Short mmCIF file of C-alpha atoms in Angstrom, two decimals:
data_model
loop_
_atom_site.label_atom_id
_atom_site.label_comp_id
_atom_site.label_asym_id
_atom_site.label_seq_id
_atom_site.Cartn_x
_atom_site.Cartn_y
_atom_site.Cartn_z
CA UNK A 1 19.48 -29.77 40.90
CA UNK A 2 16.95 -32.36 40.34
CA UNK A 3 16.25 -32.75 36.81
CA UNK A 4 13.82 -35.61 36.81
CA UNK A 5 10.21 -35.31 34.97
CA UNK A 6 7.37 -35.99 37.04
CA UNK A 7 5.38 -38.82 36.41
CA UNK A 8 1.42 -39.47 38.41
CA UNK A 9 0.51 -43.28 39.06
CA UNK A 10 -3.09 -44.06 39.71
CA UNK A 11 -4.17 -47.54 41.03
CA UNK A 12 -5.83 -48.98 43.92
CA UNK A 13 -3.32 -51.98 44.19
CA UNK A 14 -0.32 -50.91 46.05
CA UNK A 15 1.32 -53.71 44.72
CA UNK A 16 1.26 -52.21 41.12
CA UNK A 17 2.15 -48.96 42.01
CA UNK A 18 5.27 -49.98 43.75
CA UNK A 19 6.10 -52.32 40.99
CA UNK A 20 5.91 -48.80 38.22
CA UNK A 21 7.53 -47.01 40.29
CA UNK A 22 10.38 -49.64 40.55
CA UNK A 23 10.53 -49.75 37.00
CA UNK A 24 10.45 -45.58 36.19
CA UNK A 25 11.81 -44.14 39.74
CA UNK A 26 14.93 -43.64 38.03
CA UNK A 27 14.13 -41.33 35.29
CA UNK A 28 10.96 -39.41 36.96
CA UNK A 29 10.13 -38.22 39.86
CA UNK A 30 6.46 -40.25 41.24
CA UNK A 31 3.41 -39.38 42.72
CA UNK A 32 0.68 -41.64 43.62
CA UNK A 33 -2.99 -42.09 44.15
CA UNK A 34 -5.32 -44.94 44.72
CA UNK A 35 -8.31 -43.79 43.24
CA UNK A 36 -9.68 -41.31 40.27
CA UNK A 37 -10.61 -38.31 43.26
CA UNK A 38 -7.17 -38.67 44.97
CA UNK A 39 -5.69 -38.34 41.14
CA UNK A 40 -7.87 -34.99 40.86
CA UNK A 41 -6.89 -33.34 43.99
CA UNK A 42 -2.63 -34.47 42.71
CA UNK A 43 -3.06 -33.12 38.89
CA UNK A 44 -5.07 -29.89 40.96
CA UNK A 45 -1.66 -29.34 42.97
CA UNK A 46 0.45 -30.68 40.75
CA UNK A 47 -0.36 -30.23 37.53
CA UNK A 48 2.43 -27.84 36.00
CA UNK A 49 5.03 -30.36 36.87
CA UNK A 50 3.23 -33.67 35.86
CA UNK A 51 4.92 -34.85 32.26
CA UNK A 52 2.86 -38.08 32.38
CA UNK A 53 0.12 -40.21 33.98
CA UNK A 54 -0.78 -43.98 34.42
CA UNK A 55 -4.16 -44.01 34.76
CA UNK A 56 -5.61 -47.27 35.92
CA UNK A 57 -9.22 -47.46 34.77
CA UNK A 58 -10.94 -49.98 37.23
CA UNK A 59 -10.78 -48.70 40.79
CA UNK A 60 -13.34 -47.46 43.62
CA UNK A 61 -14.09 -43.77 44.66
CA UNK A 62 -13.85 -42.20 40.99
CA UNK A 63 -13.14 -44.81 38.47
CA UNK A 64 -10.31 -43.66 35.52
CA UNK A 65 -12.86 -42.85 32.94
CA UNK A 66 -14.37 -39.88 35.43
CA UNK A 67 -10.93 -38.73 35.43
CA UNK A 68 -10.14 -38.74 31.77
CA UNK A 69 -12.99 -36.78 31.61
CA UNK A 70 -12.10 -34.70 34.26
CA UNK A 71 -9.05 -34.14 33.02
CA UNK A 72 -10.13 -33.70 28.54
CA UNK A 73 -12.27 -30.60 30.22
CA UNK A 74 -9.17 -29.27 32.23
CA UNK A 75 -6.51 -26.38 31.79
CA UNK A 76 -4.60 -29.91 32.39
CA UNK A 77 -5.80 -31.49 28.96
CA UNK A 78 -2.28 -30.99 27.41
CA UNK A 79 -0.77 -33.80 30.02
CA UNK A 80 -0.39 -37.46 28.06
CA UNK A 81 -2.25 -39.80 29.50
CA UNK A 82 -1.77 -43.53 29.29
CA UNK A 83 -4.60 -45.84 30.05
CA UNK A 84 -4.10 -49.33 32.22
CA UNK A 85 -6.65 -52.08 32.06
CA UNK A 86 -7.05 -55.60 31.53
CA UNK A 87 -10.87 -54.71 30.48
CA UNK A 88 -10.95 -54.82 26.35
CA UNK A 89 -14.70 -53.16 26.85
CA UNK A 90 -13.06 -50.44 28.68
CA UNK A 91 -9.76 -49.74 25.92
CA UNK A 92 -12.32 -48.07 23.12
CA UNK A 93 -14.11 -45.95 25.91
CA UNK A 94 -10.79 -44.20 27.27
CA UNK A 95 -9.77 -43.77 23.63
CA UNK A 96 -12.68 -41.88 23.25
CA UNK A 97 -12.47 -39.83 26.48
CA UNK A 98 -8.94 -38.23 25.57
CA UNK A 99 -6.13 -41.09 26.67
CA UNK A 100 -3.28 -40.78 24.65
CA UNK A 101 -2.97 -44.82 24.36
CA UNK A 102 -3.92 -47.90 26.61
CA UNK A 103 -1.90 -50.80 27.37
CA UNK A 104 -3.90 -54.28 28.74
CA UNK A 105 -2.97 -55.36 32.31
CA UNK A 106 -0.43 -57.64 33.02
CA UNK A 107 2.60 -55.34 30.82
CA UNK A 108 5.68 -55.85 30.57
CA UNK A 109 7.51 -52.46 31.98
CA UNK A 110 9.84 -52.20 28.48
CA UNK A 111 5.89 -52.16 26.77
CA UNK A 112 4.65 -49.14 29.07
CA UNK A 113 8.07 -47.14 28.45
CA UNK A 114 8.14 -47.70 25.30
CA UNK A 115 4.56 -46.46 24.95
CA UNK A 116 5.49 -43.43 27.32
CA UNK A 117 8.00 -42.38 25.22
CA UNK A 118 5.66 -42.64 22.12
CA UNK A 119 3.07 -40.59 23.45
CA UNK A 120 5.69 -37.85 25.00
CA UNK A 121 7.40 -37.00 21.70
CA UNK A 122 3.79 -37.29 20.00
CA UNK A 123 2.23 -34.99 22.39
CA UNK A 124 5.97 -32.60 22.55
CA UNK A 125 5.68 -31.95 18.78
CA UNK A 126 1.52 -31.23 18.97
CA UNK A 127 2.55 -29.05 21.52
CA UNK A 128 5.21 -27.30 18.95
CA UNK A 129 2.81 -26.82 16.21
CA UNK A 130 0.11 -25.12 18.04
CA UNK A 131 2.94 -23.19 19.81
CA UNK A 132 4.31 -22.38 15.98
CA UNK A 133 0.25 -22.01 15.13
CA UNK A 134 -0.49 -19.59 17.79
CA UNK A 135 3.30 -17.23 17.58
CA UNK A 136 2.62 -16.99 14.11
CA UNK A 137 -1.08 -16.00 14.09
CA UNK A 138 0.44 -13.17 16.92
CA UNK A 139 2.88 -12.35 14.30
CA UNK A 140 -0.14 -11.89 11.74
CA UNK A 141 -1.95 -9.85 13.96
CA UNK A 142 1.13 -7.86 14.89
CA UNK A 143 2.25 -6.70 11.26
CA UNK A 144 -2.07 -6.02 10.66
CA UNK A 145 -1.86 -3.75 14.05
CA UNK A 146 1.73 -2.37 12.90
CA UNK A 147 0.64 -1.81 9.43
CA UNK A 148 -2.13 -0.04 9.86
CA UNK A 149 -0.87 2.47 11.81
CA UNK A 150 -1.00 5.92 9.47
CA UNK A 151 2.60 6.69 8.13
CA UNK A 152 5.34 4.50 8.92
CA UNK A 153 7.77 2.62 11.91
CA UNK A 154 11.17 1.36 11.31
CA UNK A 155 13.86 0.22 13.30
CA UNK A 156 17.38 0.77 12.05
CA UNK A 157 21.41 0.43 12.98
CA UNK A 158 22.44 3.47 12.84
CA UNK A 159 26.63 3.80 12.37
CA UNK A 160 27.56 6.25 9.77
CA UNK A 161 24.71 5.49 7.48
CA UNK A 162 20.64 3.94 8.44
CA UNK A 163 20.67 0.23 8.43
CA UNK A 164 17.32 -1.01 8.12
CA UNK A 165 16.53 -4.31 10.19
CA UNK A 166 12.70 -3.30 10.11
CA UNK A 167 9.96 -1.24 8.66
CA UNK A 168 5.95 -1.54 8.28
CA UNK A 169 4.50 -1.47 4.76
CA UNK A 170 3.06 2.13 6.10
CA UNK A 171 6.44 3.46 5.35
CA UNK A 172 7.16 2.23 1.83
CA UNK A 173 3.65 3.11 0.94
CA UNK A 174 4.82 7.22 2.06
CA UNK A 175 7.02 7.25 -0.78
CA UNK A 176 4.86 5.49 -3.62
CA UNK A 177 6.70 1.70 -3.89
CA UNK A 178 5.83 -1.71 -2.72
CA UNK A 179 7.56 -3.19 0.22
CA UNK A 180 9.77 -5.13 -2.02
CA UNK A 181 10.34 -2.14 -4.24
CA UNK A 182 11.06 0.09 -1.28
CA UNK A 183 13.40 -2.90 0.04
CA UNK A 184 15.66 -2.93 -2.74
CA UNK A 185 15.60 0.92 -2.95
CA UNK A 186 17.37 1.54 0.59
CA UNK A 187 19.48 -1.53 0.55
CA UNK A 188 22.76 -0.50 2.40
CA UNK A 189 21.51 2.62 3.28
CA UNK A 190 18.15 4.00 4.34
CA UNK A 191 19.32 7.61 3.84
CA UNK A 192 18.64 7.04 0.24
CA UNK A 193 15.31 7.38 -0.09
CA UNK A 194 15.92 11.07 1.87
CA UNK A 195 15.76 14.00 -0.75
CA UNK A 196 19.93 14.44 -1.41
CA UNK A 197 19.96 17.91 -0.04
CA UNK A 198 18.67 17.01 3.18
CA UNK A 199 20.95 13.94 4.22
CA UNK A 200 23.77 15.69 6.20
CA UNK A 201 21.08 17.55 8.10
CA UNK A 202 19.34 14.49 9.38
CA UNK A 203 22.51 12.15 9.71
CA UNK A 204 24.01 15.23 11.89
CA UNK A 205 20.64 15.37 13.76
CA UNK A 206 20.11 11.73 14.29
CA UNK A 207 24.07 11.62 15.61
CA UNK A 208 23.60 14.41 17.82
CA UNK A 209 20.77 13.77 19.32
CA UNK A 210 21.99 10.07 20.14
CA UNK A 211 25.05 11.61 21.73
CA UNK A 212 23.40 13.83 23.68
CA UNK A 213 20.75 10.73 25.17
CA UNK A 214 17.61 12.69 23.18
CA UNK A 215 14.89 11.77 20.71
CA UNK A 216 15.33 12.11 17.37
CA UNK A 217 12.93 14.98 15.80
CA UNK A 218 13.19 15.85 12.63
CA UNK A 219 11.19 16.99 9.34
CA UNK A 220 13.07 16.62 5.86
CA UNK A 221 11.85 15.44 2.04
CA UNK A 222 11.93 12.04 0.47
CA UNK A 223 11.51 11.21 -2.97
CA UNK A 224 8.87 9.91 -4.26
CA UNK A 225 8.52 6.57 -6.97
CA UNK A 226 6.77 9.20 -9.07
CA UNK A 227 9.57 12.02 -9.05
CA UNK A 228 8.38 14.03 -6.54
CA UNK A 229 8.78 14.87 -3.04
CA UNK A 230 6.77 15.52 0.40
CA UNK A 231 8.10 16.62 3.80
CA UNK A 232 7.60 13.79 6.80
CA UNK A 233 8.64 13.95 10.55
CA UNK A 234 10.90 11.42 12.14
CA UNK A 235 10.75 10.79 15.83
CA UNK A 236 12.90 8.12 16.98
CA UNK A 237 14.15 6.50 19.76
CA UNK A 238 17.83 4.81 21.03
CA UNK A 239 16.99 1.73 22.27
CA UNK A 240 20.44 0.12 22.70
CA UNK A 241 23.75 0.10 21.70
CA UNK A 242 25.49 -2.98 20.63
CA UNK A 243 29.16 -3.04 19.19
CA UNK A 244 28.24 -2.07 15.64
CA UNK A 245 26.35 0.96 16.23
CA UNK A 246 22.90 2.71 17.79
CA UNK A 247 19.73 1.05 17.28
CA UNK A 248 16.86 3.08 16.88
CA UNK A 249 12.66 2.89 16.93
CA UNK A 250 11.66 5.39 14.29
CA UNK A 251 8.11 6.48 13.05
CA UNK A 252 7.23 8.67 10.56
CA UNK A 253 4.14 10.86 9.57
CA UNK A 254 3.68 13.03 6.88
CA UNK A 255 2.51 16.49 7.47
CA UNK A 256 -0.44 16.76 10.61
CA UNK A 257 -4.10 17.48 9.68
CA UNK A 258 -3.08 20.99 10.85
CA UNK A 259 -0.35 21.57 8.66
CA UNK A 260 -2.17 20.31 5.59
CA UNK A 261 -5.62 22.72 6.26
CA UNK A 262 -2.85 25.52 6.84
CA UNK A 263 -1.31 24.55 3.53
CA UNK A 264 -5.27 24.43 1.66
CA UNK A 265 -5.44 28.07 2.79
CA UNK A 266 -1.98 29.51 1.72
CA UNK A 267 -2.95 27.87 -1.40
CA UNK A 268 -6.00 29.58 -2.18
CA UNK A 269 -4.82 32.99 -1.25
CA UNK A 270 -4.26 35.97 -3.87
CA UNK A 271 -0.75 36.31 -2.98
CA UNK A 272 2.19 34.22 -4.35
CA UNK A 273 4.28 32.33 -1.48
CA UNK A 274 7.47 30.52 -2.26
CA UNK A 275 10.66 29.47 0.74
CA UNK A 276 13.93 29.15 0.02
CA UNK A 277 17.04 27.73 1.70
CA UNK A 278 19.07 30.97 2.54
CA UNK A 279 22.43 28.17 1.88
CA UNK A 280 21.97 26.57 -1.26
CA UNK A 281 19.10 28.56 -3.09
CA UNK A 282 16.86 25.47 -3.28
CA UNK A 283 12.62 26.30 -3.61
CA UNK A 284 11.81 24.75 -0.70
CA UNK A 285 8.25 25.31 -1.42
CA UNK A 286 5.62 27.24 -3.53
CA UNK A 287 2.17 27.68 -3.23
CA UNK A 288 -0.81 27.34 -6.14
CA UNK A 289 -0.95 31.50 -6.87
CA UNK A 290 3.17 31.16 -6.99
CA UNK A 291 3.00 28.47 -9.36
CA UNK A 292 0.44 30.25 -11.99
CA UNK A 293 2.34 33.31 -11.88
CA UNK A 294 5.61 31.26 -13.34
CA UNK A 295 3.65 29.36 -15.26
CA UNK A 296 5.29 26.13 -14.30
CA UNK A 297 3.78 22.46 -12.39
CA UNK A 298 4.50 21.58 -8.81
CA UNK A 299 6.85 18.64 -10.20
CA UNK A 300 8.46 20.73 -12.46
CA UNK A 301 9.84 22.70 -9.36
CA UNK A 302 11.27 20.14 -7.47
CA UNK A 303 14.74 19.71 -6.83
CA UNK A 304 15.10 23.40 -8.63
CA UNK A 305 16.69 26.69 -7.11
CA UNK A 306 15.01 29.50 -6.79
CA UNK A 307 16.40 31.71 -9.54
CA UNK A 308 15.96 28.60 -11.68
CA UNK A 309 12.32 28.71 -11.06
CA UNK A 310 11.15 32.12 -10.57
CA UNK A 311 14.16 34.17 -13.24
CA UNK A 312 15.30 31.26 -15.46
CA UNK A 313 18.88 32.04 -14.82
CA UNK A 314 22.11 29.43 -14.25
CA UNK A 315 23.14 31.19 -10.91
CA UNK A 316 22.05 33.49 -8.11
CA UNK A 317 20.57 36.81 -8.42
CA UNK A 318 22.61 39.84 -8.28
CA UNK A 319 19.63 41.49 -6.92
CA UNK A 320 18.99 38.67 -4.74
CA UNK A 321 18.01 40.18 -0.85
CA UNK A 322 18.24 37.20 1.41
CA UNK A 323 21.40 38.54 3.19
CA UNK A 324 19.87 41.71 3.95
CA UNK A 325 16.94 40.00 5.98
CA UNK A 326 16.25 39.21 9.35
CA UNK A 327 13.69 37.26 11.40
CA UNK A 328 12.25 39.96 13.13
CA UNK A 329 10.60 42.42 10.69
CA UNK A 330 9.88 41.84 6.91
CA UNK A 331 11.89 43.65 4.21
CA UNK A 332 9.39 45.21 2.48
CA UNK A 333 10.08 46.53 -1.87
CA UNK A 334 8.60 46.55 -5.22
CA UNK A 335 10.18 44.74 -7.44
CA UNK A 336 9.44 44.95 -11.59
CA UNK A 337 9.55 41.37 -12.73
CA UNK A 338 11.83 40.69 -16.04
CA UNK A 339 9.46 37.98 -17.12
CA UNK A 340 6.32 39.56 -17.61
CA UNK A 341 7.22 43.48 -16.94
CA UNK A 342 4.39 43.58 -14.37
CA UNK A 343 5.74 45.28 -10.95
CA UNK A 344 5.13 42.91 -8.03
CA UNK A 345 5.53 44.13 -4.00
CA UNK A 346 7.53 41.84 -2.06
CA UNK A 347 7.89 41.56 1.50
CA UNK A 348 10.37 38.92 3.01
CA UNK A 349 12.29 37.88 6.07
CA UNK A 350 13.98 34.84 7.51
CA UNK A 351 12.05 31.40 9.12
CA UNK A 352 13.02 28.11 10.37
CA UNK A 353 11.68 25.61 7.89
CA UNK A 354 11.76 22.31 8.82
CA UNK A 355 15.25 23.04 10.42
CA UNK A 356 16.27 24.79 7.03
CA UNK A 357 17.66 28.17 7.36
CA UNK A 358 14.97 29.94 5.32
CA UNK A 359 13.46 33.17 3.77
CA UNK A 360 9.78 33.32 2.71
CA UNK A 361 8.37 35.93 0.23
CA UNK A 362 4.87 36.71 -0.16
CA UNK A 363 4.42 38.42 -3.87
CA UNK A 364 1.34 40.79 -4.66
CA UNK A 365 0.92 41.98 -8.23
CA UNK A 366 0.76 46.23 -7.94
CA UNK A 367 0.52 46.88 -11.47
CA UNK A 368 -2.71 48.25 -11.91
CA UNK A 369 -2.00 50.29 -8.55
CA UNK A 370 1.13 51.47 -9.43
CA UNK A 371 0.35 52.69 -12.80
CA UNK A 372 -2.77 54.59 -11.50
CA UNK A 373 -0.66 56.04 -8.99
CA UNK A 374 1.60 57.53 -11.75
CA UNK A 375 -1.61 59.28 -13.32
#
């Protein structure tokens, strides 16, 4: 395979351009041309290939200065070019017109490769810089596009645990802390910054879904810098496997527009709302009217069971009637609440929440009805 750079002479004396050739036929490759025009139509054909050119300057048809400036307003400007005259007058001119250097006619041949070389590895390392310039203003404009996507993308290793090899700013800003803050946070293990409860779920998700060649979908709780938590969905992506594990494209979003309006609304209605997990007894979530009737804050509820919450006792209800519930109908009861001695009607039944196994129970206050029943 020939490995030889490709070097253009241009000179109207074939004399000289068998003598260069003589001198540089052993480490390039040469083309020729005997005036400025034939030069044109070579660097036209040849350009890709060209690593240098000897450009004589005095010569009929298209003298070299035509073809400097051919060539400095040219897709081909990046190609060194070395001037040859004996003319002083004409040295400053194809300075000025974009040759890399000049050398004055008669040279000795260790001169002109010595100057070659020069302008190469002058040329090779502007070449690197704008090449650095230009990959890192694409890497600029890659984290602004990638950061200001809403919510969050990550890529990870994903073993037994979530390496992280990647994420945007988006998704340290979901959870309240500064990259570097969020950085030091997951370090060894991504799962971290998932709420503790719902770790196994999503580990046993992610590792199922992998095995069986699917996307990851999931919705679970992180914690927040400020205590708290929110639900986000993961969808992510195997992209490969290498021989420490599954790597994965992940992006995360917290709850849609939908989901938030539909959240405004069970907020503002007259009826208290709270979900729990059917498992472990945690609240999984309360709504505004739920949260006055207790008397307690939003962040006071988190990471808190049920009976914690709503009956201020260490363990589960005795009266408790999750495992008589179903998904199909609601189990419908009045219920007189210890706390204030006002009788509440409760109707319940199992959900899916989030891929929890859940019950929901929406709470009306009877009281008044009840009593004027009784009269």
């Amino acid at each position: 395979m020939d490995m030889k750079l490709t070097m253009l002479i241009v000179d109207d004396i074939e004399a000289n351009r068998a003598t260069m050739a003589a001198a540089f036929s052993h480490e390039y490759r040469i083309l020729y041309a005997e005036n400025g025009k034939e030069a044109i139509d070579v660097i036209q054909k040849h350009g890709k290939d060209i690593s240098v050119i000897l450009l004589d300057i005095i010569m009929p048809v298209m003298d070299g200065i035509e073809v400097l400036k051919w060539i400095k307003n040219s897709v081909y400007r990046a190609i060194p070019v070395i001037a040859l005259t004996a003319e002083e007058s004409y040295q400053l001119e194809a300075l000025e017109n974009g040759a890399a250097d000049f050398i004055p006619k008669p040279a000795d041949e260790r001169v002109i490769n010595a100057r070659i070389k020069n302008v190469r590895g002058r040329f090779a390392l502007e070449e690197e810089q704008k090449t650095n310039t230009s990959l890192k203003k694409s890497k600029l404009e890659m984290d602004n596009l990638i950061n200001s996507i809403p919510g969050g993308i990550a890529i990870y290793r994903l073993t037994d645990h979530f390496e992280t090899l990647y994420f945007s700013d988006g998704l340290a800003a979901l959870s309240g802390y500064s990259r570097e803050e969020y950085a030091a946070y997951i370090k060894g293990d991504a799962s971290k910054i998932v709420y503790v409860e719902d770790r196994a779920r999503v580990l046993a998700i992610a590792e199922d879904a992998i095995k069986n060649g699917e996307s990851i979908d999931v919705a679970y709780r992180i914690c927040l810098k400020n205590g708290g938590l929110i639900w986000v969905n993961l969808n992510a992506i195997l992209i490969e496997e290498d021989d420490e594990g599954f790597l994965v494209h992940a992006v995360f979003q917290k709850s849609p527009k939908m989901a938030q309006l539909y959240a405004n609304l069970v907020n503002e209605s007259q009826s208290a709302i709270y979900v729990s997990d059917t498992v472990n007894y945690d609240l999984l979530y309360i709504n505004q009217r739920g949260l006055e009737l207790i008397g307690m804050s939003r962040k006071a509820c988190v990471g808190k069971k049920c009976y914690e919450v709503l009956f201020h006792q260490e363990k589960p209800c005795k009266f408790c009637k999750i495992h008589s519930m179903n998904r199909n109908q609601f189990l419908e009861r009045d219920f007189p609440y210890p706390i204030n001695d006002n009788i509440y009607h409760l109707r319940g039944k199992l959900t899916d929440w989030n891929g929890i196994e859940a019950h929901i129970e929406y709470i009306e206050d009877v009281t008044q009805s009840r009593k004027n029943e009784q009269e």
